[in-house]
Coordinates of C-alpha atoms in Angstrom, one line a residue:
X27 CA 96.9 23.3 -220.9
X28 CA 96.1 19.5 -220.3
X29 CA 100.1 19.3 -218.9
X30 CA 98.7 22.3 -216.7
X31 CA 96.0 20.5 -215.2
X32 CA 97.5 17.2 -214.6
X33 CA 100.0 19.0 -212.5
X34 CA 97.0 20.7 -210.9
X35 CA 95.8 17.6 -209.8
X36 CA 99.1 16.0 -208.6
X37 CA 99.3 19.1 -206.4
X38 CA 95.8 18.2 -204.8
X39 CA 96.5 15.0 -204.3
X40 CA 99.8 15.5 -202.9
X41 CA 98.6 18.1 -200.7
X42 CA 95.2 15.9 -199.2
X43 CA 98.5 13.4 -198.0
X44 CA 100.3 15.6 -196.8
X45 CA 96.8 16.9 -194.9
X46 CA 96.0 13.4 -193.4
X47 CA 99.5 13.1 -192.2
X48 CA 99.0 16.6 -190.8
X49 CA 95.6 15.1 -189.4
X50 CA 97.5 12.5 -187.9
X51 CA 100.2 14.0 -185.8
X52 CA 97.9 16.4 -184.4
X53 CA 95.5 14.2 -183.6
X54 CA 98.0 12.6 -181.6
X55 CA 99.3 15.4 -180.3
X56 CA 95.9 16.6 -179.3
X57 CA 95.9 13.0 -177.6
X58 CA 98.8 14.2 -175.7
X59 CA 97.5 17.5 -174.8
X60 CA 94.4 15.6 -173.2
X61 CA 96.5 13.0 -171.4
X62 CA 98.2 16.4 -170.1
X63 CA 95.3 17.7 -168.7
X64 CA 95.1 14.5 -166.5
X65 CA 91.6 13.3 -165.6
X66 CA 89.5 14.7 -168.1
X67 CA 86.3 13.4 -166.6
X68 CA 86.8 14.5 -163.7
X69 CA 87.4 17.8 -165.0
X70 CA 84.4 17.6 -166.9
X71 CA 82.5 16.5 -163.7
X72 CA 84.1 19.2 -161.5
X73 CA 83.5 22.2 -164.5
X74 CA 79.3 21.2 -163.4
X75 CA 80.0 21.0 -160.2
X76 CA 81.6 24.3 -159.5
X77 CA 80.8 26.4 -162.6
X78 CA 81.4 29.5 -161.0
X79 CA 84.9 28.4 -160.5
X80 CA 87.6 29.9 -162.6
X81 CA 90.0 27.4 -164.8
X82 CA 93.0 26.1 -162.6
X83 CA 95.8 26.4 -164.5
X84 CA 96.5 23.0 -166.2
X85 CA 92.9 23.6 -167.2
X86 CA 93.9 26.4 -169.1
X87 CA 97.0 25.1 -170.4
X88 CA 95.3 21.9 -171.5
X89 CA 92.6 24.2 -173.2
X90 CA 95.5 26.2 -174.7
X91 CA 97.2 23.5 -176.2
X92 CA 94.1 22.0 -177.8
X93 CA 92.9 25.4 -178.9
X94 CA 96.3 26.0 -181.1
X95 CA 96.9 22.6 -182.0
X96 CA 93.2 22.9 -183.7
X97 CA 94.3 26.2 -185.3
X98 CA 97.2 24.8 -186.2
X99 CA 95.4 21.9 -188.2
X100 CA 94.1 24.8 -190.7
X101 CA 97.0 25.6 -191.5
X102 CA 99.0 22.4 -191.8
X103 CA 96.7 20.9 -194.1
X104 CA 97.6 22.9 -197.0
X105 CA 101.7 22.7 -197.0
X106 CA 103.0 20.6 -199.4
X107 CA 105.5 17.9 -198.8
X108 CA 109.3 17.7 -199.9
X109 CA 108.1 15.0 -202.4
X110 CA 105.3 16.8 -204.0
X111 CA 107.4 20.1 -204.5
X112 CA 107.5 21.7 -208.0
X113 CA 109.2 24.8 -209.6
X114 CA 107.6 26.6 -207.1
X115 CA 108.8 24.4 -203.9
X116 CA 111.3 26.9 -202.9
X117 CA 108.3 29.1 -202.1
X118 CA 106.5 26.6 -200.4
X119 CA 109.2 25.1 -198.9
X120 CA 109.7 27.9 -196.3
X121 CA 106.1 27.9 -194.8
X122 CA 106.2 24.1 -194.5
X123 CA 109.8 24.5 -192.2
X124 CA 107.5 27.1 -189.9
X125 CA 105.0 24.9 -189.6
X126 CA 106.8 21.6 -188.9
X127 CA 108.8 24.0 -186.4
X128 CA 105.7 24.9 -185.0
X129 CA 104.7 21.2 -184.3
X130 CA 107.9 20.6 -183.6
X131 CA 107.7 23.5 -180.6
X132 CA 104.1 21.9 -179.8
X133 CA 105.3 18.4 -179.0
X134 CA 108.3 19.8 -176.8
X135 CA 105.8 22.1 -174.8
X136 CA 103.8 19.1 -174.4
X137 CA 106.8 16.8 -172.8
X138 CA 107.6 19.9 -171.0
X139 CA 103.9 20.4 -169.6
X140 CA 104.0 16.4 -168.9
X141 CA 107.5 16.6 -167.6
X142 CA 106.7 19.6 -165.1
X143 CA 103.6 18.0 -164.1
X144 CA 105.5 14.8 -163.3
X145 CA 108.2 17.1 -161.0
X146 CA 105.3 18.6 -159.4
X147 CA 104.0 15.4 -158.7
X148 CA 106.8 14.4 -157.1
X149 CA 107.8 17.6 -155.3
X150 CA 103.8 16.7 -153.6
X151 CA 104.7 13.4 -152.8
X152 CA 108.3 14.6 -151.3
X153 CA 106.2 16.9 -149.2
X154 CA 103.6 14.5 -147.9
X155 CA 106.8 12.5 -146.9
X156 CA 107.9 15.5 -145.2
X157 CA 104.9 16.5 -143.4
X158 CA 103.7 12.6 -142.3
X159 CA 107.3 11.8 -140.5
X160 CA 106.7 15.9 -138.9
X161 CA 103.3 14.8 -137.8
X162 CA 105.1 11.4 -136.9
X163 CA 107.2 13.6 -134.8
X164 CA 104.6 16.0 -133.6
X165 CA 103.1 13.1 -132.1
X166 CA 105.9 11.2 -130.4
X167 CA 106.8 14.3 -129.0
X168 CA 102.9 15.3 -127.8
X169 CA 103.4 11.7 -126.4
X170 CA 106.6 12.2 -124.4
X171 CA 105.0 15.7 -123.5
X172 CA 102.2 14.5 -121.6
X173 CA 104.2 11.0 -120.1
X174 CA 106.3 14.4 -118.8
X175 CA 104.0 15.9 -117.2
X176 CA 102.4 13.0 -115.4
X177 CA 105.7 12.3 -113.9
X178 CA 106.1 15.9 -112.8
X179 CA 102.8 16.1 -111.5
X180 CA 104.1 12.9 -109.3
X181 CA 107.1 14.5 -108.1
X182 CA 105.3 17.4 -107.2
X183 CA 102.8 15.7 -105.3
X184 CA 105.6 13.7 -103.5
X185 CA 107.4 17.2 -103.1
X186 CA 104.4 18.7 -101.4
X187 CA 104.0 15.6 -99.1
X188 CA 107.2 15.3 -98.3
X189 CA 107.3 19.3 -97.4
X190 CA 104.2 19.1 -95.3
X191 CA 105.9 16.1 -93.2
X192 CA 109.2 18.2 -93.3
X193 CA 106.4 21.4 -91.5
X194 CA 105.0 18.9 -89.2
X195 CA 108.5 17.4 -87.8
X196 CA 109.8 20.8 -87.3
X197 CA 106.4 21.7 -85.7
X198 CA 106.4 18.7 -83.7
X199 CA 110.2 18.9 -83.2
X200 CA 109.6 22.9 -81.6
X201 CA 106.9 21.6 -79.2
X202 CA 109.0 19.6 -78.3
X203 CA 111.6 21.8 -77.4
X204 CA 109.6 24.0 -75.6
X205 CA 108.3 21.1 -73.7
X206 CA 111.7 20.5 -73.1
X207 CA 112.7 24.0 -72.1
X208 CA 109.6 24.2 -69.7
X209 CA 110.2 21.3 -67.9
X210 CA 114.1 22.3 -67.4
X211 CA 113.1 26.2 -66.5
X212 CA 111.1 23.6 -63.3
X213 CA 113.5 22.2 -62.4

């Protein structure tokens, strides 16, 4: 019986290790998942600010991952590790590999979640890029535009001057003729 209890207590103890180690990884992890969710003051800030506002989606993804990575804590803290197993480690054995697969699948969501927010950062900046040399463009072009049409307006002025001179020499060139014609009909 005493045999019976000592191993009892072993398996405590070895399981309240195995708990804090538990404690720690997801404490990281739930580190992780709040470094994910970017500027948690700010989100904080903005959830008073606009509290009718539904949850973006990082928001929720963020809120997600903290949610199971807490519910996963519950259920961590009682697995036992490889070095505390006894005659019944098989058994145990098989919920600890689920478990360590599920923080296992945690962690890699979480670099996947940082990794995709660090391509959509990027694809954001590529588009500013984009759209500052368009608006760049836009505005050369609005430039060259308007020089454009001050120098057509020019031409057009000159045209128009030089066709009322063009009326008023063939006007002046008519009289003429029919001076001329008049005085040679006198003649």
């Amino acid at each position: 019986m005493s045999g019976g209890s000592g191993d009892d207590g072993q398996q405590r103890q070895c399981r309240r290790g195995v708990a804090v180690a538990a404690d720690v990884e997801l404490g990281a992890a739930l580190a992780l998942a709040d470094m994910a969710a970017g500027s948690g003051a700010s989100a904080v800030v903005a959830a008073q600010n606009h509290a009718a506002e539904e949850m973006t989606d990082d928001e929720e993804t963020a809120a997600s991952t903290r949610l199971s990575l807490r519910l996963g804590r519950v259920g961590v803290g009682v697995v036992q590790s490889p070095s505390c197993s006894s005659s019944s480690g098989a058994a145990a054995a098989h919920p600890r590999h689920i478990m360590l697969t599920e923080a296992e699948k945690e962690a890699k969501r979480l670099r996947r979640v940082l990794a995709n927010r660090e391509s959509a950062r990027q694809t954001i900046l590529r588009r500013q890029a984009v759209r500052d040399e368009l608006a760049r463009k836009v505005a050369d072009l609005s430039s060259q535009n308007a020089t454009m049409k001050k120098e057509k307006d020019v031409v057009m002025k000159e045209y128009l001057s030089l066709k009322e001179t063009n009326e008023q020499l063939k006007a002046a060139e008519q009289a003429h003729h029919h001076h001329h014609l008049r005085l040679s009909s006198l003649f």
